[in-house]
CSV table of C-alpha atoms in Angstrom, one decimal:
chain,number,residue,atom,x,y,z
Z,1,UNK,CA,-42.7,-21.1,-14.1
Z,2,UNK,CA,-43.5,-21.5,-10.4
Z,3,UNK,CA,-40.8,-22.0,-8.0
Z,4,UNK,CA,-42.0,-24.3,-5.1
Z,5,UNK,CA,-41.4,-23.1,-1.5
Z,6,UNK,CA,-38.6,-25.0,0.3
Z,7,UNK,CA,-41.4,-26.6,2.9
Z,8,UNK,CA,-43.2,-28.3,0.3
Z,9,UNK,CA,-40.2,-29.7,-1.1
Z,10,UNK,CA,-39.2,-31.5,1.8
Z,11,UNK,CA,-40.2,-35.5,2.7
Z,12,UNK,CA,-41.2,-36.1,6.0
Z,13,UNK,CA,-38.4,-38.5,7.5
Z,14,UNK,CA,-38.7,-42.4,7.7
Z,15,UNK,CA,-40.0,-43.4,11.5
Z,16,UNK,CA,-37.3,-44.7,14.0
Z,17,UNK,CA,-36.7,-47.9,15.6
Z,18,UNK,CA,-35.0,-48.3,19.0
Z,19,UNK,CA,-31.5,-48.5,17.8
Z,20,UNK,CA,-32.3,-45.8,14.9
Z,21,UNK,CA,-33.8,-43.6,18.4
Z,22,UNK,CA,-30.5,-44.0,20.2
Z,23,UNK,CA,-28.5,-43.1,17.2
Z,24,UNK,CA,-30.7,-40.1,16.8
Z,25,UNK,CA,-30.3,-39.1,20.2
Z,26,UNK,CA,-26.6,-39.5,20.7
Z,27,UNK,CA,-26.2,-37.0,17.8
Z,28,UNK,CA,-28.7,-34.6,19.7
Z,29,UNK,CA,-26.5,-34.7,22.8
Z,30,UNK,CA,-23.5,-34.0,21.5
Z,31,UNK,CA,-24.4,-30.6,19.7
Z,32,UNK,CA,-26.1,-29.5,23.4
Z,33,UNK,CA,-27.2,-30.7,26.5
Z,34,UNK,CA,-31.1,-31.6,26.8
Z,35,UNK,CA,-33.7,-31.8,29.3
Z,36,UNK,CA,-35.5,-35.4,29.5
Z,37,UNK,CA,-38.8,-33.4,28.8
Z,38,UNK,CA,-37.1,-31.6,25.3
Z,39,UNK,CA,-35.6,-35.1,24.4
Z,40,UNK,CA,-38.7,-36.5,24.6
Z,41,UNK,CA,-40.5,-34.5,22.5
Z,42,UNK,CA,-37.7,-34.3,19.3
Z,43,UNK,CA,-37.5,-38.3,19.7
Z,44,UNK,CA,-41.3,-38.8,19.7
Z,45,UNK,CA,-41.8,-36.6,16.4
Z,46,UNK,CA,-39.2,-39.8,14.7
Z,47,UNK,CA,-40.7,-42.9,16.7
Z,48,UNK,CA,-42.0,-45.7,14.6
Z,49,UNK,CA,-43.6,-46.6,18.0
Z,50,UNK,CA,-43.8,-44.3,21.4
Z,51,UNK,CA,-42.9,-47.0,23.6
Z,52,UNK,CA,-39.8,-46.8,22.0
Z,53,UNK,CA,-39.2,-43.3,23.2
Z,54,UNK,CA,-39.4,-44.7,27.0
Z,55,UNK,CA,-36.8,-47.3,26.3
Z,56,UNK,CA,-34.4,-45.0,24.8
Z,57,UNK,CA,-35.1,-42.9,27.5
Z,58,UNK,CA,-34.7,-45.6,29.9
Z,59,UNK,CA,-31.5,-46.8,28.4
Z,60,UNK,CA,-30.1,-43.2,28.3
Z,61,UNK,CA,-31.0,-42.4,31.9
Z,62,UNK,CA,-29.4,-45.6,33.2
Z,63,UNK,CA,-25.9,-45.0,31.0
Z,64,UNK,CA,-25.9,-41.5,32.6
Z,65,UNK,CA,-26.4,-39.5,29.8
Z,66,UNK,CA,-29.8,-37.8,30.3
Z,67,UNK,CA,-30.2,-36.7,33.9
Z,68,UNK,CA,-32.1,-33.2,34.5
Z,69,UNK,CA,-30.9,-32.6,37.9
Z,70,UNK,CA,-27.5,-32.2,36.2
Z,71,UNK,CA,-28.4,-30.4,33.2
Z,72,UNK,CA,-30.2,-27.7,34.9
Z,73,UNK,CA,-27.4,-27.3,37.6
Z,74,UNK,CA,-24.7,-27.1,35.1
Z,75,UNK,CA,-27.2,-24.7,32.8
Z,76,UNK,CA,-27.1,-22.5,36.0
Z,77,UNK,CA,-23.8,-21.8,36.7
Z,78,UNK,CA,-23.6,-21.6,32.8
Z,79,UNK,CA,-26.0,-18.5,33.0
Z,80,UNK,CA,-24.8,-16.7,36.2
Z,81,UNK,CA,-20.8,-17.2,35.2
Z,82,UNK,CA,-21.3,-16.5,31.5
Z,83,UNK,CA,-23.8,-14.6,30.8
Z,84,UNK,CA,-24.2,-12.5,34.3
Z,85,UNK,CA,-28.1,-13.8,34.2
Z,86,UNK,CA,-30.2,-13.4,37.6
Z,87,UNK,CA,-31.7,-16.1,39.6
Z,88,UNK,CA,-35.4,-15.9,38.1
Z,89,UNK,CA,-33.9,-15.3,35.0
Z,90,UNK,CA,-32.7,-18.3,35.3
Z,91,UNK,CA,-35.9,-20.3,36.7
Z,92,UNK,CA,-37.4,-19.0,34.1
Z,93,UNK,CA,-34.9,-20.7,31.5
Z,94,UNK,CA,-35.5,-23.7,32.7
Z,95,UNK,CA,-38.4,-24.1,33.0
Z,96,UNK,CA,-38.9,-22.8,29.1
Z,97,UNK,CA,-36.1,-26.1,28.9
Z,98,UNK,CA,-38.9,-28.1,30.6
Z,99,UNK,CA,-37.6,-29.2,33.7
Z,100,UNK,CA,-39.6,-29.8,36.4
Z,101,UNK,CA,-40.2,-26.8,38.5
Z,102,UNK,CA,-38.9,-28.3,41.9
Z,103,UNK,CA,-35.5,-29.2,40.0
Z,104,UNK,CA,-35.1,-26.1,38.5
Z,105,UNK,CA,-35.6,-23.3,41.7
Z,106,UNK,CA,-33.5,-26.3,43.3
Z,107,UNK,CA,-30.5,-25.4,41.3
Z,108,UNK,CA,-30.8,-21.7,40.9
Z,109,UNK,CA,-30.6,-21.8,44.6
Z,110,UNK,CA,-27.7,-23.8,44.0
Z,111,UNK,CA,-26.1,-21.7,42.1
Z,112,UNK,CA,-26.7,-18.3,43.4
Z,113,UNK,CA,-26.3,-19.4,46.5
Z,114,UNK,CA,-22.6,-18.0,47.0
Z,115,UNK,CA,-23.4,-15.3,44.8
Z,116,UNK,CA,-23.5,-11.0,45.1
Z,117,UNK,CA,-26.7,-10.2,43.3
Z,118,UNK,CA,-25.3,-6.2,44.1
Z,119,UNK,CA,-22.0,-7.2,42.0
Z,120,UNK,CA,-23.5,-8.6,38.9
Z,121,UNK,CA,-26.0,-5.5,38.8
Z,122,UNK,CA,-22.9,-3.7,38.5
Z,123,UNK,CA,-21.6,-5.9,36.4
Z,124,UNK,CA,-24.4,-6.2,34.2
Z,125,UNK,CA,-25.0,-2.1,34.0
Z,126,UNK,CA,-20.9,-1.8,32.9
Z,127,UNK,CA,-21.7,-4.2,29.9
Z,128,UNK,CA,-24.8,-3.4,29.3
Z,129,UNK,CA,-24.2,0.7,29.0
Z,130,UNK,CA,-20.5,0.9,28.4
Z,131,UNK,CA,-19.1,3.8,27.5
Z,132,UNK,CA,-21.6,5.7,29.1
Z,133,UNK,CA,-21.4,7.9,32.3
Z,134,UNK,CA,-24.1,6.4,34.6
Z,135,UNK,CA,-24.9,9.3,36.6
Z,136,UNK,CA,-26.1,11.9,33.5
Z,137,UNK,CA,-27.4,9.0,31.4
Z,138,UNK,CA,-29.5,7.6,34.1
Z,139,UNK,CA,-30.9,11.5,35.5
Z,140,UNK,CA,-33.3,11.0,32.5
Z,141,UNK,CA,-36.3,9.1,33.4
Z,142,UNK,CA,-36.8,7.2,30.5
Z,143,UNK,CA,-33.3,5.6,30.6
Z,144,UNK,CA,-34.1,4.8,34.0
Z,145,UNK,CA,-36.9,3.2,33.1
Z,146,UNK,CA,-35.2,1.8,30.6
Z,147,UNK,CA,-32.0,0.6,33.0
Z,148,UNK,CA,-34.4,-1.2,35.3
Z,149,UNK,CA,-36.5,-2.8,33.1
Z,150,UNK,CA,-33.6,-4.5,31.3
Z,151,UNK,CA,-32.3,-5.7,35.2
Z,152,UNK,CA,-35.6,-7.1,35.8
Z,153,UNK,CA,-35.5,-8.9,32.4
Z,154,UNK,CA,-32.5,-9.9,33.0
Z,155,UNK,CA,-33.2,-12.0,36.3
Z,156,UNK,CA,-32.5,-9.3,39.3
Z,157,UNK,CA,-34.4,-8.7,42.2
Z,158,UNK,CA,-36.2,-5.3,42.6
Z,159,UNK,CA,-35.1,-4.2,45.8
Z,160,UNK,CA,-31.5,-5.1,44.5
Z,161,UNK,CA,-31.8,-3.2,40.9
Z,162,UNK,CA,-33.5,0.5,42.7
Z,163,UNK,CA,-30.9,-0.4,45.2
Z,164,UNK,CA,-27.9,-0.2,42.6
Z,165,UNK,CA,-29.8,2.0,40.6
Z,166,UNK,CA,-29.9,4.7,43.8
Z,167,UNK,CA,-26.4,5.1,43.8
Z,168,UNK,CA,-26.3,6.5,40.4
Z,169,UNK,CA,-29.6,8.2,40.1
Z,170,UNK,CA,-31.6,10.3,42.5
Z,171,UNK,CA,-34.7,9.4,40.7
Z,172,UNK,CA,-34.4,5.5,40.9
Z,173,UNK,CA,-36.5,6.3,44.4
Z,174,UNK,CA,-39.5,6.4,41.8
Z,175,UNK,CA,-39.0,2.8,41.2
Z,176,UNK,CA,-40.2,1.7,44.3
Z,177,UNK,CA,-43.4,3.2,43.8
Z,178,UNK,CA,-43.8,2.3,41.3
Z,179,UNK,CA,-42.7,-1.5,42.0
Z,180,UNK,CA,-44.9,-1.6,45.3
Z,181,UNK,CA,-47.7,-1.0,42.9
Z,182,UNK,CA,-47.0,-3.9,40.3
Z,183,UNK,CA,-48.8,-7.3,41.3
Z,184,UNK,CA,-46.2,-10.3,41.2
């Protein structure tokens, strides 16, 4: 006896009118915020027709529930305050979200514009390596490596991270070179 797989089992669901759309995306919203772009795309997969997608849209702009400029601002401060994310990290988020590139540098300036880039490295390295005794951990090169990679993954600015780095590694002076060689 063959068991099917779970995919084949499934029916694809019944197309959407308007009304059915604006159900649909109600119910979207209210587990998490959305970018117009990401909207777009789930609403479009259920459309009976595309031009209903627009008028959802439409309808959902002008009601103020779908506004990008918003969502990416409040995504931002969501990031830096909860998460201790960097600026590019950030950006970068964003832009994965779908929002337009202007909007999104827009509000990560926005954001981080009050912000101490030095204190959330610190931050970041206390939660990220707690427990551990910076100085000795960070003497070996390959946790240094390690340290800085995860900063610049994590959003931070290089001159920043070998900056906060220095103060508990001689070695992070390697860093520089070794970001003055690296194209961005």
């Amino acid at each position: 006896m063959r068991l099917a797989r779970p995919s084949q089992n499934r029916k694809k669901p019944a197309p959407l009118d308007v009304e059915e759309l604006l159900a649909y995306s109600a119910r979207i919203l209210t587990s998490h915020a959305q970018s117009i772009s990401e909207l777009r795309q789930k609403l479009t997969r259920r459309a009976a027709d595309r031009k209903d997608v627009d008028e959802v849209l439409r309808r959902l702009k002008e009601g103020g529930y779908l506004n990008d400029q918003r969502f990416a601002e409040s995504f931002a401060t969501w990031r830096r305050d909860s998460e201790g994310r960097g600026k590019t990290r950030v950006v970068r988020d964003l832009l994965a979200h779908r929002v337009a590139p202007e909007v999104a540098k827009k509000a990560a300036e926005a954001a981080y514009a009050a912000a101490d880039e030095i204190a959330m490295i610190e931050q970041f390295l206390a939660r990220k390596f707690r427990g551990r005794d910076l100085g000795p951990y960070l003497s070996e090169e390959k946790h240094l490596a390690s340290a800085f990679r995860r900063l610049r993954t994590a959003g931070f600015s290089a001159g920043n991270s070998i900056r906060v780095l220095k103060r508990h590694a001689a070695q992070a002076e390697d860093l520089e070179e070794v970001e003055e060689e690296r194209p961005e």
